[in-house]
Structure formats: C-alpha cells, structure tokens
Amino acid sequence: MWYAIEGHDVADSQPLRQPARAAHLARLQALQDAGRLLVAGPCPRIDSPDPGPAGFSGSIVIAEFESLQAARAWAEADPYALAGVYARVEVRPFLKVLP
C-alpha cells in the first residue's frame, strides 16, 4: 500500500538539512530503484522554487511499504529525522486515485 510521509521542519532547519542531504537522497533513490516511490520533495517556506535563505518547511514522500509500521520505521530512520531536521513526522495511508 502507499503511505504519505510528511516531515515538518524545525525553525531554521537549513544548516541541519545540508549535512544529511546526500544520505536522505540515497534512501529515496533506493525506493525509486525498487519501483516503490510515487513522489518526493521539499516544501519551500516561500512561494518560490528556490527559497534561498527562507529554506524549507518540510518534506513529503509518498512511497509503497508492506505496512504502516514499516512506513513509520522507514521514516524514523531517515537521515533528516536522525539529524533533527524534523520537529515531527506524520505517516498516513494514501490511496492513489489520479493519474
């Protein structure tokens, strides 16, 4: 089943994101290589594709896991979560309707 994972950044998360970014992206790439990634990306704090020093308010990942528990475990082990980038993480089942 698909699961939506939404990480909500702490204030001023930019300095925490950079050191963990390569490992974070590698885990997402592994999901994509396994055909289990629907979409992933950050949410800019401002209405711009390049938020600059404003940074990001969080990230969204929608991926396939065998259970809610597996999705939560994956989210808890994310390098951004481990680096303290996220103030909180929500994991919910997701039903893809379109496209």
PDB file of C-alpha atoms in Angstrom:
ATOM      1  CA  MET A   1       0.000   0.000   0.000  1.00  0.00           C
ATOM      2  CA  TRP A   2       1.026   3.615  -0.491  1.00  0.00           C
ATOM      3  CA  TYR A   3       1.893   5.783   2.533  1.00  0.00           C
ATOM      4  CA  ALA A   4       2.277   9.545   2.781  1.00  0.00           C
ATOM      5  CA  ILE A   5       5.171  10.623   4.962  1.00  0.00           C
ATOM      6  CA  GLU A   6       5.261  14.296   5.856  1.00  0.00           C
ATOM      7  CA  GLY A   7       8.160  15.723   7.810  1.00  0.00           C
ATOM      8  CA  HIS A   8       7.637  19.156   9.367  1.00  0.00           C
ATOM      9  CA  ASP A   9      10.907  21.053   9.757  1.00  0.00           C
ATOM     10  CA  VAL A  10      12.140  22.759  12.894  1.00  0.00           C
ATOM     11  CA  ALA A  11      12.735  26.511  12.622  1.00  0.00           C
ATOM     12  CA  ASP A  12      15.970  27.341  10.774  1.00  0.00           C
ATOM     13  CA  SER A  13      16.413  23.766   9.514  1.00  0.00           C
ATOM     14  CA  GLN A  14      18.711  24.676   6.611  1.00  0.00           C
ATOM     15  CA  PRO A  15      22.012  24.099   8.472  1.00  0.00           C
ATOM     16  CA  LEU A  16      20.727  20.688   9.604  1.00  0.00           C
ATOM     17  CA  ARG A  17      19.491  19.649   6.155  1.00  0.00           C
ATOM     18  CA  GLN A  18      22.739  20.124   4.231  1.00  0.00           C
ATOM     19  CA  PRO A  19      24.934  17.556   6.048  1.00  0.00           C
ATOM     20  CA  ALA A  20      22.186  14.884   5.881  1.00  0.00           C
ATOM     21  CA  ARG A  21      21.012  15.588   2.314  1.00  0.00           C
ATOM     22  CA  ALA A  22      23.152  13.059   0.410  1.00  0.00           C
ATOM     23  CA  ALA A  23      22.127  10.182   2.693  1.00  0.00           C
ATOM     24  CA  HIS A  24      18.479  11.299   2.580  1.00  0.00           C
ATOM     25  CA  LEU A  25      18.506  11.354  -1.227  1.00  0.00           C
ATOM     26  CA  ALA A  26      20.253   7.957  -1.389  1.00  0.00           C
ATOM     27  CA  ARG A  27      17.393   6.365   0.574  1.00  0.00           C
ATOM     28  CA  LEU A  28      14.845   7.954  -1.747  1.00  0.00           C
ATOM     29  CA  GLN A  29      16.812   6.723  -4.766  1.00  0.00           C
ATOM     30  CA  ALA A  30      16.723   3.189  -3.336  1.00  0.00           C
ATOM     31  CA  LEU A  31      12.920   3.412  -3.098  1.00  0.00           C
ATOM     32  CA  GLN A  32      12.757   4.666  -6.670  1.00  0.00           C
ATOM     33  CA  ASP A  33      15.069   1.920  -7.918  1.00  0.00           C
ATOM     34  CA  ALA A  34      12.764  -0.634  -6.265  1.00  0.00           C
ATOM     35  CA  GLY A  35       9.729   0.903  -8.020  1.00  0.00           C
ATOM     36  CA  ARG A  36       8.221   1.965  -4.681  1.00  0.00           C
ATOM     37  CA  LEU A  37       8.446   5.769  -4.878  1.00  0.00           C
ATOM     38  CA  LEU A  38       5.491   7.783  -6.176  1.00  0.00           C
ATOM     39  CA  VAL A  39       6.780  11.271  -5.359  1.00  0.00           C
ATOM     40  CA  ALA A  40       9.188  13.024  -3.002  1.00  0.00           C
ATOM     41  CA  GLY A  41      10.326  16.568  -2.421  1.00  0.00           C
ATOM     42  CA  PRO A  42      10.719  19.504  -0.076  1.00  0.00           C
ATOM     43  CA  CYS A  43       8.162  22.233   0.668  1.00  0.00           C
ATOM     44  CA  PRO A  44       9.669  25.734   0.326  1.00  0.00           C
ATOM     45  CA  ARG A  45       8.816  28.183   3.124  1.00  0.00           C
ATOM     46  CA  ILE A  46       8.029  30.816   0.489  1.00  0.00           C
ATOM     47  CA  ASP A  47       6.281  30.704  -2.884  1.00  0.00           C
ATOM     48  CA  SER A  48       9.423  30.068  -4.921  1.00  0.00           C
ATOM     49  CA  PRO A  49      11.202  27.059  -6.455  1.00  0.00           C
ATOM     50  CA  ASP A  50      14.409  28.439  -4.891  1.00  0.00           C
ATOM     51  CA  PRO A  51      13.578  29.684  -1.390  1.00  0.00           C
ATOM     52  CA  GLY A  52      17.156  30.754  -0.676  1.00  0.00           C
ATOM     53  CA  PRO A  53      17.728  31.592   2.985  1.00  0.00           C
ATOM     54  CA  ALA A  54      13.994  31.133   3.753  1.00  0.00           C
ATOM     55  CA  GLY A  55      14.619  27.395   3.415  1.00  0.00           C
ATOM     56  CA  PHE A  56      12.010  24.696   3.675  1.00  0.00           C
ATOM     57  CA  SER A  57       9.056  23.985   5.946  1.00  0.00           C
ATOM     58  CA  GLY A  58       9.204  20.231   5.464  1.00  0.00           C
ATOM     59  CA  SER A  59       9.240  17.331   3.033  1.00  0.00           C
ATOM     60  CA  ILE A  60       6.706  14.960   1.527  1.00  0.00           C
ATOM     61  CA  VAL A  61       7.344  11.361   0.471  1.00  0.00           C
ATOM     62  CA  ILE A  62       4.701   9.050  -0.937  1.00  0.00           C
ATOM     63  CA  ALA A  63       6.004   5.514  -1.234  1.00  0.00           C
ATOM     64  CA  GLU A  64       4.908   1.903  -1.092  1.00  0.00           C
ATOM     65  CA  PHE A  65       5.529  -0.148   2.054  1.00  0.00           C
ATOM     66  CA  GLU A  66       4.250  -3.502   3.268  1.00  0.00           C
ATOM     67  CA  SER A  67       2.572  -1.943   6.311  1.00  0.00           C
ATOM     68  CA  LEU A  68       2.020   1.256   8.261  1.00  0.00           C
ATOM     69  CA  GLN A  69       4.581   0.037  10.783  1.00  0.00           C
ATOM     70  CA  ALA A  70       7.166  -0.446   8.015  1.00  0.00           C
ATOM     71  CA  ALA A  71       6.485   3.057   6.678  1.00  0.00           C
ATOM     72  CA  ARG A  72       6.879   4.520  10.172  1.00  0.00           C
ATOM     73  CA  ALA A  73      10.123   2.620  10.733  1.00  0.00           C
ATOM     74  CA  TRP A  74      11.481   3.874   7.396  1.00  0.00           C
ATOM     75  CA  ALA A  75      10.513   7.454   8.307  1.00  0.00           C
ATOM     76  CA  GLU A  76      12.108   7.210  11.766  1.00  0.00           C
ATOM     77  CA  ALA A  77      15.393   6.044  10.214  1.00  0.00           C
ATOM     78  CA  ASP A  78      15.504   8.864   7.651  1.00  0.00           C
ATOM     79  CA  PRO A  79      18.738  10.890   7.883  1.00  0.00           C
ATOM     80  CA  TYR A  80      16.747  14.131   8.173  1.00  0.00           C
ATOM     81  CA  ALA A  81      14.808  12.704  11.128  1.00  0.00           C
ATOM     82  CA  LEU A  82      18.018  11.492  12.763  1.00  0.00           C
ATOM     83  CA  ALA A  83      19.722  14.873  12.193  1.00  0.00           C
ATOM     84  CA  GLY A  84      16.911  16.776  13.928  1.00  0.00           C
ATOM     85  CA  VAL A  85      15.618  18.459  10.757  1.00  0.00           C
ATOM     86  CA  TYR A  86      12.039  17.463  11.561  1.00  0.00           C
ATOM     87  CA  ALA A  87      10.067  18.706  14.553  1.00  0.00           C
ATOM     88  CA  ARG A  88       7.512  15.987  13.810  1.00  0.00           C
ATOM     89  CA  VAL A  89       6.730  13.367  11.177  1.00  0.00           C
ATOM     90  CA  GLU A  90       3.277  12.168  10.151  1.00  0.00           C
ATOM     91  CA  VAL A  91       2.789   8.837   8.372  1.00  0.00           C
ATOM     92  CA  ARG A  92      -0.617   8.033   6.901  1.00  0.00           C
ATOM     93  CA  PRO A  93      -2.030   5.504   4.434  1.00  0.00           C
ATOM     94  CA  PHE A  94      -2.542   7.014   0.987  1.00  0.00           C
ATOM     95  CA  LEU A  95      -4.900   5.913  -1.788  1.00  0.00           C
ATOM     96  CA  LYS A  96      -3.754   6.993  -5.242  1.00  0.00           C
ATOM     97  CA  VAL A  97      -6.759   7.899  -7.416  1.00  0.00           C
ATOM     98  CA  LEU A  98      -5.327  10.035 -10.241  1.00  0.00           C
ATOM     99  CA  PRO A  99      -3.478   9.955 -12.540  1.00  0.00           C
TER     100      PRO A  99
END
